[in-house]
PDB file of C-alpha atoms in Angstrom:
ATOM      1  CA  MET A  59      30.099   2.896  13.812  1.00 79.00           C
ATOM      2  CA  ALA A  60      26.810   3.461  11.993  1.00 89.00           C
ATOM      3  CA  ARG A  61      26.910   3.442   8.193  1.00 94.00           C
ATOM      4  CA  GLU A  62      25.096   6.509   6.923  1.00 96.00           C
ATOM      5  CA  GLN A  63      23.216   6.658   3.637  1.00 97.00           C
ATOM      6  CA  LEU A  64      25.777   7.981   1.177  1.00 94.00           C
ATOM      7  CA  GLY A  65      23.204   9.990  -0.752  1.00 97.00           C
ATOM      8  CA  ILE A  66      22.791  12.410   2.152  1.00 97.00           C
ATOM      9  CA  CYS A  67      26.236  14.000   1.860  1.00 95.00           C
ATOM     10  CA  ALA A  68      26.813  13.245  -1.834  1.00 94.00           C
ATOM     11  CA  GLU A  69      28.054  16.072  -4.034  1.00 92.00           C
ATOM     12  CA  ALA A  70      25.712  17.793  -6.478  1.00 92.00           C
ATOM     13  CA  ASN A  71      24.425  15.852  -9.484  1.00 96.00           C
ATOM     14  CA  LEU A  72      22.848  16.776 -12.803  1.00 97.00           C
ATOM     15  CA  HIS A  73      19.526  14.969 -12.247  1.00 98.00           C
ATOM     16  CA  GLY A  74      17.289  14.262  -9.261  1.00 98.00           C
ATOM     17  CA  SER A  75      14.282  11.946  -8.964  1.00 98.00           C
ATOM     18  CA  TYR A  76      11.951  12.050  -5.964  1.00 98.00           C
ATOM     19  CA  LEU A  77       9.425   9.307  -5.229  1.00 98.00           C
ATOM     20  CA  PHE A  78       6.691   9.576  -2.592  1.00 98.00           C
ATOM     21  CA  PHE A  79       4.861   6.467  -1.396  1.00 98.00           C
ATOM     22  CA  ASN A  80       2.108   5.663   1.058  1.00 98.00           C
ATOM     23  CA  ALA A  81       2.238   2.167   2.524  1.00 98.00           C
ATOM     24  CA  LEU A  82      -0.659  -0.232   2.246  1.00 98.00           C
ATOM     25  CA  ASP A  83      -2.172  -1.526   5.478  1.00 96.00           C
ATOM     26  CA  GLY A  84      -0.394  -4.363   7.235  1.00 96.00           C
ATOM     27  CA  GLN A  85       2.763  -4.273   5.090  1.00 97.00           C
ATOM     28  CA  GLN A  86       5.216  -3.180   7.778  1.00 97.00           C
ATOM     29  CA  ALA A  87       7.121  -6.470   8.149  1.00 96.00           C
ATOM     30  CA  VAL A  88       7.577  -6.879   4.398  1.00 97.00           C
ATOM     31  CA  LEU A  89       8.616  -3.248   3.960  1.00 98.00           C
ATOM     32  CA  ARG A  90      11.258  -3.494   6.662  1.00 97.00           C
ATOM     33  CA  HIS A  91      12.944  -6.216   4.617  1.00 97.00           C
ATOM     34  CA  LYS A  92      12.465  -4.441   1.296  1.00 98.00           C
ATOM     35  CA  LEU A  93      13.848  -1.141   2.557  1.00 98.00           C
ATOM     36  CA  ALA A  94      16.949  -3.022   3.688  1.00 97.00           C
ATOM     37  CA  ARG A  95      17.324  -4.359   0.134  1.00 97.00           C
ATOM     38  CA  LEU A  96      17.124  -0.931  -1.510  1.00 98.00           C
ATOM     39  CA  PRO A  97      20.691   0.294  -0.749  1.00 97.00           C
ATOM     40  CA  VAL A  98      22.174  -2.973  -2.029  1.00 97.00           C
ATOM     41  CA  MET A  99      20.061  -2.826  -5.190  1.00 98.00           C
ATOM     42  CA  ILE A 100      21.027   0.777  -5.953  1.00 98.00           C
ATOM     43  CA  ASP A 101      24.696   0.120  -5.129  1.00 97.00           C
ATOM     44  CA  ARG A 102      24.742  -2.595  -7.806  1.00 97.00           C
ATOM     45  CA  LEU A 103      23.230  -0.229 -10.334  1.00 98.00           C
ATOM     46  CA  ALA A 104      25.701   2.496  -9.330  1.00 97.00           C
ATOM     47  CA  GLU A 105      28.607   0.084  -9.786  1.00 97.00           C
ATOM     48  CA  HIS A 106      27.366  -0.923 -13.233  1.00 98.00           C
ATOM     49  CA  PHE A 107      27.058   2.748 -14.279  1.00 98.00           C
ATOM     50  CA  SER A 108      29.980   4.029 -12.228  1.00 97.00           C
ATOM     51  CA  GLU A 109      30.327   7.285 -14.183  1.00 97.00           C
ATOM     52  CA  SER A 110      26.770   8.302 -13.246  1.00 98.00           C
ATOM     53  CA  MET A 111      27.539   8.843  -9.528  1.00 98.00           C
ATOM     54  CA  LEU A 112      24.137   7.401  -8.607  1.00 98.00           C
ATOM     55  CA  SER A 113      23.098   7.806  -4.973  1.00 98.00           C
ATOM     56  CA  LEU A 114      20.063   6.933  -2.841  1.00 98.00           C
ATOM     57  CA  VAL A 115      18.277   8.307   0.209  1.00 98.00           C
ATOM     58  CA  VAL A 116      15.470   6.381   1.915  1.00 98.00           C
ATOM     59  CA  ALA A 117      13.416   8.289   4.495  1.00 98.00           C
ATOM     60  CA  ILE A 118      10.274   7.588   6.510  1.00 98.00           C
ATOM     61  CA  GLY A 119       7.464   9.985   7.428  1.00 98.00           C
ATOM     62  CA  PRO A 120       6.643  10.708  11.088  1.00 97.00           C
ATOM     63  CA  GLN A 121       3.087   9.340  10.919  1.00 96.00           C
ATOM     64  CA  TYR A 122       4.353   5.986   9.597  1.00 98.00           C
ATOM     65  CA  TRP A 123       7.530   5.632  11.625  1.00 98.00           C
ATOM     66  CA  ASP A 124       5.886   4.142  14.721  1.00 97.00           C
ATOM     67  CA  LYS A 125       4.169   1.490  12.598  1.00 97.00           C
ATOM     68  CA  LEU A 126       7.338   0.564  10.728  1.00 97.00           C
ATOM     69  CA  TYR A 127       9.788   0.823  13.649  1.00 97.00           C
ATOM     70  CA  PRO A 128       7.603   0.774  16.792  1.00 95.00           C
ATOM     71  CA  GLN A 129      10.425   0.223  19.279  1.00 90.00           C
ATOM     72  CA  HIS A 130      12.547   3.250  18.395  1.00 90.00           C
ATOM     73  CA  ARG A 131      11.849   6.855  17.394  1.00 96.00           C
ATOM     74  CA  PRO A 132      14.182   9.838  16.878  1.00 96.00           C
ATOM     75  CA  ALA A 133      13.698  12.261  19.729  1.00 92.00           C
ATOM     76  CA  GLU A 134      12.964  15.385  17.658  1.00 95.00           C
ATOM     77  CA  PHE A 135      11.022  13.723  14.840  1.00 97.00           C
ATOM     78  CA  HIS A 136       7.749  15.550  14.151  1.00 95.00           C
ATOM     79  CA  ALA A 137       5.503  16.414  11.228  1.00 94.00           C
ATOM     80  CA  PHE A 138       6.282  19.397   9.004  1.00 93.00           C
ATOM     81  CA  PRO A 139       5.046  22.470  10.912  1.00 89.00           C
ATOM     82  CA  SER A 140       1.899  24.210   9.717  1.00 84.00           C
ATOM     83  CA  TYR A 141       2.176  27.978  10.131  1.00 81.00           C
ATOM     84  CA  ASP A 142      -0.645  30.390   9.328  1.00 69.00           C
ATOM     85  CA  ASN A 143       1.112  33.202   7.504  1.00 70.00           C
ATOM     86  CA  GLU A 144       0.235  35.980   5.072  1.00 68.00           C
ATOM     87  CA  HIS A 145       3.505  35.676   3.152  1.00 64.00           C
ATOM     88  CA  LEU A 146       3.514  31.987   2.242  1.00 71.00           C
ATOM     89  CA  SER A 147       0.918  29.236   2.458  1.00 71.00           C
ATOM     90  CA  LEU A 148       2.485  25.914   3.467  1.00 78.00           C
ATOM     91  CA  ALA A 149       0.415  23.020   2.175  1.00 78.00           C
ATOM     92  CA  THR A 150       1.621  20.214   4.425  1.00 84.00           C
ATOM     93  CA  GLU A 151       0.934  16.636   3.419  1.00 86.00           C
ATOM     94  CA  PRO A 152       1.735  13.391   5.285  1.00 90.00           C
ATOM     95  CA  VAL A 153       3.775  10.907   3.242  1.00 96.00           C
ATOM     96  CA  ASP A 154       4.931   7.492   4.479  1.00 98.00           C
ATOM     97  CA  LEU A 155       8.075   6.916   2.396  1.00 98.00           C
ATOM     98  CA  PHE A 156      10.421   9.228   0.496  1.00 98.00           C
ATOM     99  CA  ILE A 157      13.020   7.997  -1.986  1.00 98.00           C
ATOM    100  CA  GLN A 158      15.598  10.381  -3.453  1.00 98.00           C
ATOM    101  CA  LEU A 159      17.711   9.231  -6.413  1.00 98.00           C
ATOM    102  CA  ARG A 160      20.381  11.488  -7.903  1.00 98.00           C
ATOM    103  CA  SER A 161      22.926  10.917 -10.655  1.00 98.00           C
ATOM    104  CA  ASP A 162      24.604  12.532 -13.644  1.00 98.00           C
ATOM    105  CA  ARG A 163      22.590  10.442 -16.125  1.00 98.00           C
ATOM    106  CA  LEU A 164      18.863  10.804 -16.649  1.00 98.00           C
ATOM    107  CA  ASP A 165      18.572   7.285 -18.071  1.00 98.00           C
ATOM    108  CA  VAL A 166      20.217   5.812 -14.953  1.00 98.00           C
ATOM    109  CA  ASN A 167      17.784   7.727 -12.766  1.00 98.00           C
ATOM    110  CA  TYR A 168      14.928   6.283 -14.800  1.00 98.00           C
ATOM    111  CA  LEU A 169      16.276   2.748 -14.412  1.00 98.00           C
ATOM    112  CA  ALA A 170      16.689   3.258 -10.673  1.00 98.00           C
ATOM    113  CA  CYS A 171      13.122   4.572 -10.348  1.00 98.00           C
ATOM    114  CA  GLN A 172      11.839   1.553 -12.245  1.00 98.00           C
ATOM    115  CA  GLN A 173      13.645  -0.859  -9.939  1.00 98.00           C
ATOM    116  CA  VAL A 174      12.425   0.928  -6.801  1.00 98.00           C
ATOM    117  CA  GLN A 175       8.838   0.878  -8.058  1.00 98.00           C
ATOM    118  CA  GLN A 176       9.047  -2.797  -8.991  1.00 98.00           C
ATOM    119  CA  LEU A 177      10.341  -3.640  -5.522  1.00 98.00           C
ATOM    120  CA  LEU A 178       7.747  -1.623  -3.596  1.00 98.00           C
ATOM    121  CA  ALA A 179       4.677  -1.793  -5.883  1.00 98.00           C
ATOM    122  CA  ALA A 180       2.954  -4.675  -4.076  1.00 98.00           C
ATOM    123  CA  ASN A 181       3.199  -2.978  -0.676  1.00 98.00           C
ATOM    124  CA  THR A 182       2.819   0.741  -1.391  1.00 98.00           C
ATOM    125  CA  GLU A 183       1.006   3.295  -3.501  1.00 98.00           C
ATOM    126  CA  LEU A 184       3.099   5.748  -5.497  1.00 98.00           C
ATOM    127  CA  ILE A 185       1.468   9.126  -4.882  1.00 96.00           C
ATOM    128  CA  GLU A 186       3.956  11.487  -6.545  1.00 97.00           C
ATOM    129  CA  GLN A 187       7.034  11.380  -8.782  1.00 97.00           C
ATOM    130  CA  LEU A 188       9.068  14.572  -9.230  1.00 98.00           C
ATOM    131  CA  SER A 189      12.199  15.407 -11.191  1.00 98.00           C
ATOM    132  CA  GLY A 190      14.798  18.119 -10.693  1.00 98.00           C
ATOM    133  CA  PHE A 191      17.799  19.219 -12.713  1.00 97.00           C
ATOM    134  CA  HIS A 192      21.110  21.029 -12.305  1.00 96.00           C
ATOM    135  CA  TYR A 193      20.740  24.536 -13.739  1.00 95.00           C
ATOM    136  CA  LEU A 194      23.410  27.002 -14.889  1.00 94.00           C
ATOM    137  CA  ASP A 195      26.272  25.875 -12.640  1.00 89.00           C
ATOM    138  CA  GLY A 196      24.261  25.497  -9.450  1.00 90.00           C
ATOM    139  CA  ARG A 197      21.665  28.254  -9.756  1.00 94.00           C
ATOM    140  CA  ASP A 198      17.905  28.158  -9.317  1.00 95.00           C
ATOM    141  CA  LEU A 199      15.396  29.687 -11.708  1.00 97.00           C
ATOM    142  CA  THR A 200      15.914  33.144 -10.208  1.00 96.00           C
ATOM    143  CA  GLY A 201      19.328  32.994 -11.906  1.00 96.00           C
ATOM    144  CA  PHE A 202      21.076  33.288  -8.511  1.00 95.00           C
ATOM    145  CA  ASN A 203      23.294  30.747  -6.772  1.00 90.00           C
ATOM    146  CA  ILE A 204      20.951  28.164  -5.272  1.00 83.00           C
ATOM    147  CA  ASN A 205      22.983  27.942  -2.062  1.00 79.00           C
ATOM    148  CA  PRO A 206      25.492  30.793  -1.619  1.00 73.00           C
ATOM    149  CA  CYS A 207      26.542  29.464   1.796  1.00 71.00           C
ATOM    150  CA  SER A 208      27.042  25.833   0.741  1.00 72.00           C
ATOM    151  CA  LEU A 209      28.958  23.533   3.070  1.00 77.00           C
ATOM    152  CA  ARG A 210      32.139  21.655   2.213  1.00 79.00           C
ATOM    153  CA  GLY A 211      34.015  18.628   3.563  1.00 80.00           C
ATOM    154  CA  LEU A 212      33.465  17.605   7.172  1.00 87.00           C
ATOM    155  CA  ALA A 213      31.058  20.507   7.703  1.00 88.00           C
ATOM    156  CA  ARG A 214      28.528  18.688   5.498  1.00 90.00           C
ATOM    157  CA  ARG A 215      28.607  15.584   7.682  1.00 93.00           C
ATOM    158  CA  LYS A 216      28.530  17.566  10.930  1.00 93.00           C
ATOM    159  CA  SER A 217      25.483  19.544   9.834  1.00 94.00           C
ATOM    160  CA  ALA A 218      23.526  16.690   8.258  1.00 96.00           C
ATOM    161  CA  LEU A 219      24.282  13.542  10.293  1.00 97.00           C
ATOM    162  CA  LEU A 220      23.616  12.702  13.920  1.00 96.00           C
ATOM    163  CA  PRO A 221      26.957  12.036  15.665  1.00 94.00           C
ATOM    164  CA  ASP A 222      28.097   8.607  16.838  1.00 93.00           C
ATOM    165  CA  THR A 223      27.466   9.600  20.465  1.00 90.00           C
ATOM    166  CA  GLU A 224      23.702   9.874  19.927  1.00 91.00           C
ATOM    167  CA  PRO A 225      20.930   7.374  19.268  1.00 90.00           C
ATOM    168  CA  PHE A 226      20.196   7.058  15.547  1.00 96.00           C
ATOM    169  CA  ALA A 227      23.810   7.942  14.762  1.00 96.00           C
ATOM    170  CA  GLY A 228      24.365   8.433  11.048  1.00 97.00           C
ATOM    171  CA  GLY A 229      20.729   9.367  10.477  1.00 98.00           C
ATOM    172  CA  SER A 230      19.395  12.710   9.307  1.00 98.00           C
ATOM    173  CA  TYR A 231      16.217  14.766   9.610  1.00 98.00           C
ATOM    174  CA  VAL A 232      14.813  15.639   6.183  1.00 98.00           C
ATOM    175  CA  PHE A 233      12.529  18.515   5.185  1.00 97.00           C
ATOM    176  CA  PHE A 234      11.015  18.645   1.700  1.00 97.00           C
ATOM    177  CA  SER A 235       8.867  21.267   0.004  1.00 95.00           C
ATOM    178  CA  ARG A 236       7.897  21.930  -3.586  1.00 96.00           C
ATOM    179  CA  MET A 237       8.088  25.672  -4.272  1.00 95.00           C
ATOM    180  CA  HIS A 238       6.250  26.982  -7.349  1.00 96.00           C
ATOM    181  CA  PHE A 239       8.041  30.024  -8.771  1.00 97.00           C
ATOM    182  CA  ASP A 240       6.364  33.072 -10.372  1.00 96.00           C
ATOM    183  CA  LEU A 241       8.910  33.447 -13.166  1.00 96.00           C
ATOM    184  CA  THR A 242       6.868  35.991 -15.125  1.00 96.00           C
ATOM    185  CA  HIS A 243       6.786  38.609 -12.361  1.00 97.00           C
ATOM    186  CA  TRP A 244      10.374  37.876 -11.323  1.00 97.00           C
ATOM    187  CA  GLN A 245      11.651  38.606 -14.817  1.00 96.00           C
ATOM    188  CA  GLN A 246       9.932  41.987 -14.752  1.00 98.00           C
ATOM    189  CA  LEU A 247      12.463  43.107 -12.115  1.00 97.00           C
ATOM    190  CA  SER A 248      15.739  44.616 -13.244  1.00 97.00           C
ATOM    191  CA  GLN A 249      18.950  42.837 -12.258  1.00 96.00           C
ATOM    192  CA  THR A 250      19.671  45.601  -9.743  1.00 94.00           C
ATOM    193  CA  GLU A 251      16.242  45.134  -8.163  1.00 95.00           C
ATOM    194  CA  GLN A 252      16.737  41.378  -8.049  1.00 96.00           C
ATOM    195  CA  GLU A 253      20.144  41.761  -6.380  1.00 94.00           C
ATOM    196  CA  GLN A 254      18.795  44.168  -3.771  1.00 93.00           C
ATOM    197  CA  LEU A 255      16.006  41.704  -2.974  1.00 95.00           C
ATOM    198  CA  MET A 256      18.433  38.765  -2.765  1.00 94.00           C
ATOM    199  CA  GLY A 257      21.200  40.667  -0.955  1.00 91.00           C
ATOM    200  CA  PHE A 258      24.053  39.276  -3.058  1.00 91.00           C
ATOM    201  CA  SER A 259      25.438  39.516  -6.579  1.00 92.00           C
ATOM    202  CA  LYS A 260      23.780  37.521  -9.346  1.00 93.00           C
ATOM    203  CA  VAL A 261      27.107  36.870 -11.076  1.00 91.00           C
ATOM    204  CA  SER A 262      29.611  36.362  -8.255  1.00 89.00           C
ATOM    205  CA  ALA A 263      27.257  35.462  -5.346  1.00 86.00           C
ATOM    206  CA  LYS A 264      29.193  37.929  -3.172  1.00 88.00           C
ATOM    207  CA  VAL A 265      27.184  39.681  -0.478  1.00 86.00           C
ATOM    208  CA  LEU A 266      26.395  43.257  -1.486  1.00 87.00           C
ATOM    209  CA  ALA A 267      27.981  46.075   0.494  1.00 80.00           C
ATOM    210  CA  GLY A 268      25.388  48.347   2.037  1.00 69.00           C
ATOM    211  CA  GLN A 269      22.567  46.007   1.088  1.00 62.00           C
ATOM    212  CA  ALA A 270      18.995  46.770   2.003  1.00 59.00           C
ATOM    213  CA  GLU A 271      17.905  45.617   5.468  1.00 68.00           C
ATOM    214  CA  HIS A 272      15.042  43.619   4.008  1.00 83.00           C
ATOM    215  CA  SER A 273      16.763  40.970   1.856  1.00 90.00           C
ATOM    216  CA  HIS A 274      16.692  37.224   1.331  1.00 91.00           C
ATOM    217  CA  TRP A 275      20.325  36.902   2.456  1.00 88.00           C
ATOM    218  CA  GLN A 276      19.762  38.674   5.761  1.00 85.00           C
ATOM    219  CA  THR A 277      16.790  36.434   6.493  1.00 86.00           C
ATOM    220  CA  LEU A 278      19.055  33.379   6.139  1.00 83.00           C
ATOM    221  CA  LEU A 279      21.508  34.601   8.759  1.00 80.00           C
ATOM    222  CA  GLU A 280      21.391  33.565  12.396  1.00 69.00           C
ATOM    223  CA  ASP A 281      23.806  35.328  14.752  1.00 64.00           C
ATOM    224  CA  ALA A 282      25.537  36.731  11.629  1.00 60.00           C
ATOM    225  CA  ALA A 283      26.171  33.233  10.235  1.00 69.00           C
ATOM    226  CA  PRO A 284      24.145  30.877   8.035  1.00 70.00           C
ATOM    227  CA  PRO A 285      22.431  27.987   9.869  1.00 76.00           C
ATOM    228  CA  ALA A 286      24.033  24.540   9.913  1.00 83.00           C
ATOM    229  CA  LEU A 287      21.899  22.905   7.240  1.00 93.00           C
ATOM    230  CA  LEU A 288      22.789  20.780   4.220  1.00 95.00           C
ATOM    231  CA  GLN A 289      20.766  21.807   1.166  1.00 93.00           C
ATOM    232  CA  GLN A 290      20.336  19.473  -1.813  1.00 93.00           C
ATOM    233  CA  SER A 291      17.657  21.472  -3.597  1.00 95.00           C
ATOM    234  CA  MET A 292      17.149  21.362  -7.374  1.00 96.00           C
ATOM    235  CA  PRO A 293      14.994  23.383  -9.777  1.00 97.00           C
ATOM    236  CA  PHE A 294      12.141  21.773 -11.680  1.00 98.00           C
ATOM    237  CA  GLY A 295      10.401  23.148 -14.692  1.00 95.00           C
ATOM    238  CA  ARG A 296       8.004  22.900 -17.594  1.00 92.00           C
ATOM    239  CA  LEU A 297       6.931  25.777 -19.810  1.00 91.00           C
ATOM    240  CA  LYS A 298       3.790  26.465 -17.764  1.00 91.00           C
ATOM    241  CA  GLU A 299       5.104  25.483 -14.317  1.00 95.00           C
ATOM    242  CA  GLN A 300       8.464  25.851 -12.632  1.00 97.00           C
ATOM    243  CA  GLY A 301      10.038  26.153  -9.240  1.00 97.00           C
ATOM    244  CA  LEU A 302      12.332  24.582  -6.684  1.00 97.00           C
ATOM    245  CA  LEU A 303      12.339  21.167  -5.042  1.00 97.00           C
ATOM    246  CA  SER A 304      13.713  22.146  -1.645  1.00 96.00           C
ATOM    247  CA  VAL A 305      15.456  19.289   0.201  1.00 97.00           C
ATOM    248  CA  THR A 306      17.198  19.976   3.510  1.00 96.00           C
ATOM    249  CA  PHE A 307      19.141  17.503   5.668  1.00 97.00           C
ATOM    250  CA  CYS A 308      20.082  18.344   9.231  1.00 96.00           C
ATOM    251  CA  ALA A 309      21.254  16.807  12.491  1.00 96.00           C
ATOM    252  CA  GLN A 310      19.342  19.436  14.479  1.00 95.00           C
ATOM    253  CA  PRO A 311      15.829  19.993  13.089  1.00 95.00           C
ATOM    254  CA  ASN A 312      15.390  23.077  15.242  1.00 94.00           C
ATOM    255  CA  ALA A 313      17.916  24.854  13.003  1.00 92.00           C
ATOM    256  CA  TYR A 314      15.599  24.357  10.018  1.00 94.00           C
ATOM    257  CA  LEU A 315      12.479  25.330  11.974  1.00 93.00           C
ATOM    258  CA  GLN A 316      14.106  28.556  13.165  1.00 91.00           C
ATOM    259  CA  LEU A 317      15.121  29.385   9.596  1.00 91.00           C
ATOM    260  CA  LEU A 318      11.576  28.736   8.378  1.00 92.00           C
ATOM    261  CA  GLN A 319      10.150  30.995  11.083  1.00 90.00           C
ATOM    262  CA  ARG A 320      12.570  33.781  10.149  1.00 89.00           C
ATOM    263  CA  ARG A 321      11.694  33.476   6.450  1.00 89.00           C
ATOM    264  CA  LEU A 322       7.980  33.667   7.286  1.00 89.00           C
ATOM    265  CA  GLY A 323       8.466  36.745   9.464  1.00 87.00           C
ATOM    266  CA  LEU A 324       7.556  34.892  12.652  1.00 86.00           C
ATOM    267  CA  ALA A 325      10.846  35.796  14.363  1.00 79.00           C
ATOM    268  CA  ALA A 326      12.402  39.160  15.176  1.00 74.00           C
ATOM    269  CA  VAL A 327      13.402  39.831  11.547  1.00 75.00           C
ATOM    270  CA  PRO A 328      11.402  40.921   8.484  1.00 83.00           C
ATOM    271  CA  TYR A 329      10.005  38.135   6.337  1.00 88.00           C
ATOM    272  CA  ASP A 330      11.972  36.863   3.344  1.00 91.00           C
ATOM    273  CA  PRO A 331      10.969  39.062   0.349  1.00 93.00           C
ATOM    274  CA  LEU A 332      11.814  36.213  -2.049  1.00 95.00           C
ATOM    275  CA  LEU A 333       8.663  34.456  -0.814  1.00 93.00           C
ATOM    276  CA  ASP A 334       6.597  37.038  -2.718  1.00 93.00           C
ATOM    277  CA  TYR A 335       7.512  35.019  -5.808  1.00 95.00           C
ATOM    278  CA  TYR A 336       6.917  31.507  -4.466  1.00 93.00           C
ATOM    279  CA  GLN A 337       3.991  29.304  -3.488  1.00 91.00           C
ATOM    280  CA  ALA A 338       4.742  26.149  -1.496  1.00 90.00           C
ATOM    281  CA  ASP A 339       2.986  22.811  -1.563  1.00 89.00           C
ATOM    282  CA  LEU A 340       3.795  19.194  -0.719  1.00 91.00           C
ATOM    283  CA  CYS A 341       5.631  20.275   2.431  1.00 93.00           C
ATOM    284  CA  THR A 342       6.571  17.218   4.465  1.00 95.00           C
ATOM    285  CA  ALA A 343       9.158  15.931   6.920  1.00 97.00           C
ATOM    286  CA  PHE A 344      11.033  12.627   7.107  1.00 98.00           C
ATOM    287  CA  PHE A 345      13.844  10.886   8.922  1.00 98.00           C
ATOM    288  CA  ALA A 346      16.547   9.053   6.971  1.00 98.00           C
ATOM    289  CA  PRO A 347      18.005   6.401   9.312  1.00 98.00           C
ATOM    290  CA  SER A 348      21.438   4.917   8.853  1.00 98.00           C
ATOM    291  CA  ILE A 349      21.861   1.815   6.706  1.00 98.00           C
ATOM    292  CA  SER A 350      22.957   0.028   9.874  1.00 97.00           C
ATOM    293  CA  PHE A 351      19.636   0.810  11.549  1.00 97.00           C
ATOM    294  CA  ILE A 352      17.585  -0.269   8.496  1.00 97.00           C
ATOM    295  CA  GLU A 353      19.451  -3.589   8.253  1.00 96.00           C
ATOM    296  CA  GLN A 354      19.236  -4.341  11.980  1.00 95.00           C
ATOM    297  CA  ALA A 355      15.503  -3.567  12.059  1.00 94.00           C
ATOM    298  CA  ALA A 356      14.929  -5.969   9.166  1.00 95.00           C
ATOM    299  CA  GLN A 357      16.828  -8.747  10.941  1.00 90.00           C
ATOM    300  CA  GLN A 358      14.868  -8.266  14.160  1.00 81.00           C
ATOM    301  CA  ALA A 359      11.475  -8.324  12.429  1.00 58.00           C
TER     302      ALA A 359
END
């Protein structure tokens, strides 16, 4: 049975760190070995700071996958889609490697980032480092529940991880986007206006009775049920810039693509009105293989 990366289905943490690397030319063989060392290195740090609940996800971009693992490729692994749309501009960007580190201690995240950078510095270029945080009991900067249809228990694994019967069992498709939030204009709305736009209560997260047809909540629904996706998104913020670091894991990438099309108004539903307050950049896709796959690939190199 494939050993999945534990960070994929880990419970929510207080702090998130996101590292984006591009590989230097001709470093594939070395990186295969170093990526296999990363889970062991982070596990040791997590054991030393056991109360921090530190977890790791290592994922590879579609344009680099065939160089790193030329003999195998996930069947539905493609670049982040680029849609021309009046409601939201998606600034897609190819990235070779994505590292997600989450814990309940900011200092432990910093130590983990240092160790990852020290391991990979000679073979990669760090192109972006982002940080997210847990906000008001699981809300985003709108003040609403960040994921009102969050998954629990076995449903998390079923939605995020490829089953044992398939190639790349224990792996997961990953979609990342940085969403800049227009907090100033959002705060000019009354709470009632915000709730009508979202489609559910700001306090209880219960779906509103008799809600408007054009709401964020209704855009999320597919056949009257939320899509099977595991969200690990976290807000980010400084005084002059804030937003959401959207991270989605899924076993069926088509579920995410259909949701994205609905939100953009490219399907048979109105576009998501929440997008009037967001601007997206650094949109990119990855695949997070199982630890078993990473270790076996390193041994075969």
